[in-house]
Amino acid sequence: MNAILTLSLFALAADPEGRLQFDKTSLDRGEVKSGVPLVETFKLMNPTPKSVVVTSLTGTCGCLKPKISSQVIQPGESAEIRFEVNTLSQPVGPNRWKLFLRYRPEGGPEIDQTLELTAKLSREVTVEPCALVVVTTDGVNRDIVVKSDPRKPV
């Protein structure tokens, strides 16, 4: 009787599709100052008896730099996804960034998971252009404008 009960509980705990478990799939960071990178970590675990391979990790814009600690997650092991946003190029106010994770359990179909980070950006200083790359052999002149909120001294 105990062996049957134990086997039944294990069958209920394992996901037959081989899905990863996440500590969270979305997070609201509230109000954040623009200009510094916004970094968050999402943890995931493989509760299945099969290895899982991460096949792609893409963001909704070029401002995202996702990194995963391991492309292959063995049974019972965990990994972390570092979700970094360059806030300097993002508009002031509410923002939503999505990261699309695609993975394949051993012997199974690919599974998609979306991770989402939201924040309300506020800006004290404006730098225009927010990014500037110049390659030249003859030299170049370029104006860079720095604006500050007169109510908040820099």
CSV table of C-alpha atoms in Angstrom, one decimal:
chain,number,residue,atom,x,y,z
A,1,MET,CA,0.0,0.0,0.0
A,2,ASN,CA,2.8,2.5,0.9
A,3,ALA,CA,4.6,1.8,-2.4
A,4,ILE,CA,1.5,2.5,-4.4
A,5,LEU,CA,0.8,5.7,-2.4
A,6,THR,CA,4.4,6.9,-2.9
A,7,LEU,CA,4.3,6.2,-6.6
A,8,SER,CA,1.0,8.0,-7.0
A,9,LEU,CA,2.4,11.1,-5.2
A,10,PHE,CA,5.5,11.2,-7.4
A,11,ALA,CA,3.3,10.9,-10.5
A,12,LEU,CA,1.3,13.9,-9.4
A,13,ALA,CA,4.4,16.0,-8.6
A,14,ALA,CA,6.2,15.4,-12.0
A,15,ASP,CA,5.0,17.5,-15.0
A,16,PRO,CA,4.4,15.0,-17.9
A,17,GLU,CA,5.3,17.8,-20.4
A,18,GLY,CA,8.7,18.5,-18.8
A,19,ARG,CA,8.0,22.1,-17.8
A,20,LEU,CA,10.5,24.1,-15.8
A,21,GLN,CA,9.4,25.7,-12.5
A,22,PHE,CA,10.1,29.4,-12.0
A,23,ASP,CA,10.4,31.4,-8.7
A,24,LYS,CA,8.5,34.2,-10.6
A,25,THR,CA,7.5,35.0,-14.2
A,26,SER,CA,6.8,38.7,-13.6
A,27,LEU,CA,8.0,41.4,-11.3
A,28,ASP,CA,7.1,45.1,-10.9
A,29,ARG,CA,10.1,47.1,-9.6
A,30,GLY,CA,8.0,50.2,-8.9
A,31,GLU,CA,9.7,53.6,-9.4
A,32,VAL,CA,13.2,53.4,-10.7
A,33,LYS,CA,15.7,56.1,-11.6
A,34,SER,CA,16.6,56.1,-15.3
A,35,GLY,CA,20.2,55.9,-16.3
A,36,VAL,CA,21.4,53.0,-14.3
A,37,PRO,CA,21.0,49.4,-15.5
A,38,LEU,CA,18.0,47.7,-14.0
A,39,VAL,CA,19.0,44.1,-13.1
A,40,GLU,CA,16.7,41.3,-11.9
A,41,THR,CA,17.3,37.5,-11.5
A,42,PHE,CA,14.7,34.9,-12.3
A,43,LYS,CA,15.4,31.4,-10.9
A,44,LEU,CA,14.2,28.2,-12.6
A,45,MET,CA,14.4,24.6,-11.6
A,46,ASN,CA,14.0,21.3,-13.5
A,47,PRO,CA,11.8,19.1,-11.4
A,48,THR,CA,11.5,16.5,-14.2
A,49,PRO,CA,13.5,13.2,-14.6
A,50,LYS,CA,14.8,14.5,-18.0
A,51,SER,CA,17.4,17.1,-18.9
A,52,VAL,CA,16.1,20.4,-20.4
A,53,VAL,CA,18.0,22.4,-23.1
A,54,VAL,CA,17.4,26.2,-23.4
A,55,THR,CA,17.2,26.8,-27.2
A,56,SER,CA,16.7,30.5,-27.2
A,57,LEU,CA,16.5,33.5,-24.9
A,58,THR,CA,15.4,36.8,-26.6
A,59,GLY,CA,14.2,40.2,-25.4
A,60,THR,CA,11.6,42.6,-26.9
A,61,CYS,CA,14.2,45.3,-27.5
A,62,GLY,CA,17.9,45.9,-27.9
A,63,CYS,CA,18.0,47.4,-24.4
A,64,LEU,CA,17.8,43.9,-22.9
A,65,LYS,CA,20.9,41.8,-22.1
A,66,PRO,CA,19.7,38.4,-20.9
A,67,LYS,CA,22.1,35.8,-19.6
A,68,ILE,CA,21.4,32.3,-18.4
A,69,SER,CA,23.8,30.5,-16.0
A,70,SER,CA,23.4,27.1,-17.8
A,71,GLN,CA,22.0,26.2,-21.2
A,72,VAL,CA,21.4,22.6,-20.1
A,73,ILE,CA,19.5,22.0,-16.9
A,74,GLN,CA,19.8,18.5,-15.5
A,75,PRO,CA,17.0,16.8,-13.5
A,76,GLY,CA,16.7,18.4,-10.1
A,77,GLU,CA,19.1,21.2,-11.0
A,78,SER,CA,18.5,24.9,-11.1
A,79,ALA,CA,19.6,27.9,-13.2
A,80,GLU,CA,19.3,31.6,-13.1
A,81,ILE,CA,18.4,34.1,-15.8
A,82,ARG,CA,19.9,37.6,-15.4
A,83,PHE,CA,17.6,40.1,-16.9
A,84,GLU,CA,19.4,43.5,-17.4
A,85,VAL,CA,17.8,46.6,-18.9
A,86,ASN,CA,19.6,49.6,-20.2
A,87,THR,CA,17.2,52.3,-18.8
A,88,LEU,CA,19.1,55.2,-20.3
A,89,SER,CA,17.5,54.7,-23.7
A,90,GLN,CA,14.0,54.1,-22.3
A,91,PRO,CA,11.2,56.6,-22.0
A,92,VAL,CA,10.1,58.2,-18.7
A,93,GLY,CA,7.0,56.6,-17.2
A,94,PRO,CA,5.7,53.1,-17.1
A,95,ASN,CA,7.7,50.5,-19.0
A,96,ARG,CA,7.3,46.8,-19.7
A,97,TRP,CA,10.1,44.5,-20.9
A,98,LYS,CA,9.6,40.9,-21.9
A,99,LEU,CA,12.0,38.1,-22.3
A,100,PHE,CA,11.1,35.0,-24.3
A,101,LEU,CA,12.5,31.7,-23.2
A,102,ARG,CA,12.2,28.6,-25.4
A,103,TYR,CA,13.4,25.3,-24.1
A,104,ARG,CA,13.1,21.6,-25.0
A,105,PRO,CA,12.8,18.7,-22.5
A,106,GLU,CA,14.7,15.7,-23.6
A,107,GLY,CA,12.6,13.8,-26.1
A,108,GLY,CA,9.8,16.4,-26.0
A,109,PRO,CA,8.5,19.4,-27.9
A,110,GLU,CA,9.8,22.9,-27.4
A,111,ILE,CA,8.0,24.9,-24.7
A,112,ASP,CA,7.8,28.8,-24.6
A,113,GLN,CA,7.8,30.8,-21.4
A,114,THR,CA,7.6,34.6,-21.1
A,115,LEU,CA,9.3,36.5,-18.3
A,116,GLU,CA,8.3,40.1,-17.7
A,117,LEU,CA,9.7,43.0,-15.8
A,118,THR,CA,7.9,46.3,-15.3
A,119,ALA,CA,9.0,49.6,-13.8
A,120,LYS,CA,8.1,53.3,-13.8
A,121,LEU,CA,11.2,55.2,-14.9
A,122,SER,CA,11.9,58.7,-13.6
A,123,ARG,CA,14.6,60.9,-15.0
A,124,GLU,CA,16.6,63.6,-13.2
A,125,VAL,CA,19.1,64.3,-15.9
A,126,THR,CA,18.7,64.0,-19.7
A,127,VAL,CA,21.6,63.3,-22.0
A,128,GLU,CA,21.1,63.7,-25.7
A,129,PRO,CA,22.0,61.6,-27.6
A,130,CYS,CA,21.8,58.8,-25.0
A,131,ALA,CA,24.4,56.8,-26.9
A,132,LEU,CA,27.1,58.1,-29.2
A,133,VAL,CA,29.6,56.1,-31.2
A,134,VAL,CA,31.9,57.9,-33.5
A,135,VAL,CA,34.6,56.3,-35.6
A,136,THR,CA,36.9,58.6,-37.5
A,137,THR,CA,40.5,59.1,-38.5
A,138,ASP,CA,40.1,62.9,-39.2
A,139,GLY,CA,38.4,64.1,-36.0
A,140,VAL,CA,34.8,65.2,-35.5
A,141,ASN,CA,32.8,67.9,-33.7
A,142,ARG,CA,29.6,66.9,-31.9
A,143,ASP,CA,27.5,68.7,-29.3
A,144,ILE,CA,26.3,66.8,-26.3
A,145,VAL,CA,23.4,68.4,-24.4
A,146,VAL,CA,22.9,67.8,-20.7
A,147,LYS,CA,19.6,69.0,-19.3
A,148,SER,CA,18.5,68.9,-15.7
A,149,ASP,CA,15.3,69.5,-13.9
A,150,PRO,CA,15.5,73.0,-12.4
A,151,ARG,CA,13.5,71.8,-9.3
A,152,LYS,CA,16.2,69.2,-8.5
A,153,PRO,CA,19.8,70.6,-8.5
A,154,VAL,CA,22.4,68.3,-10.0
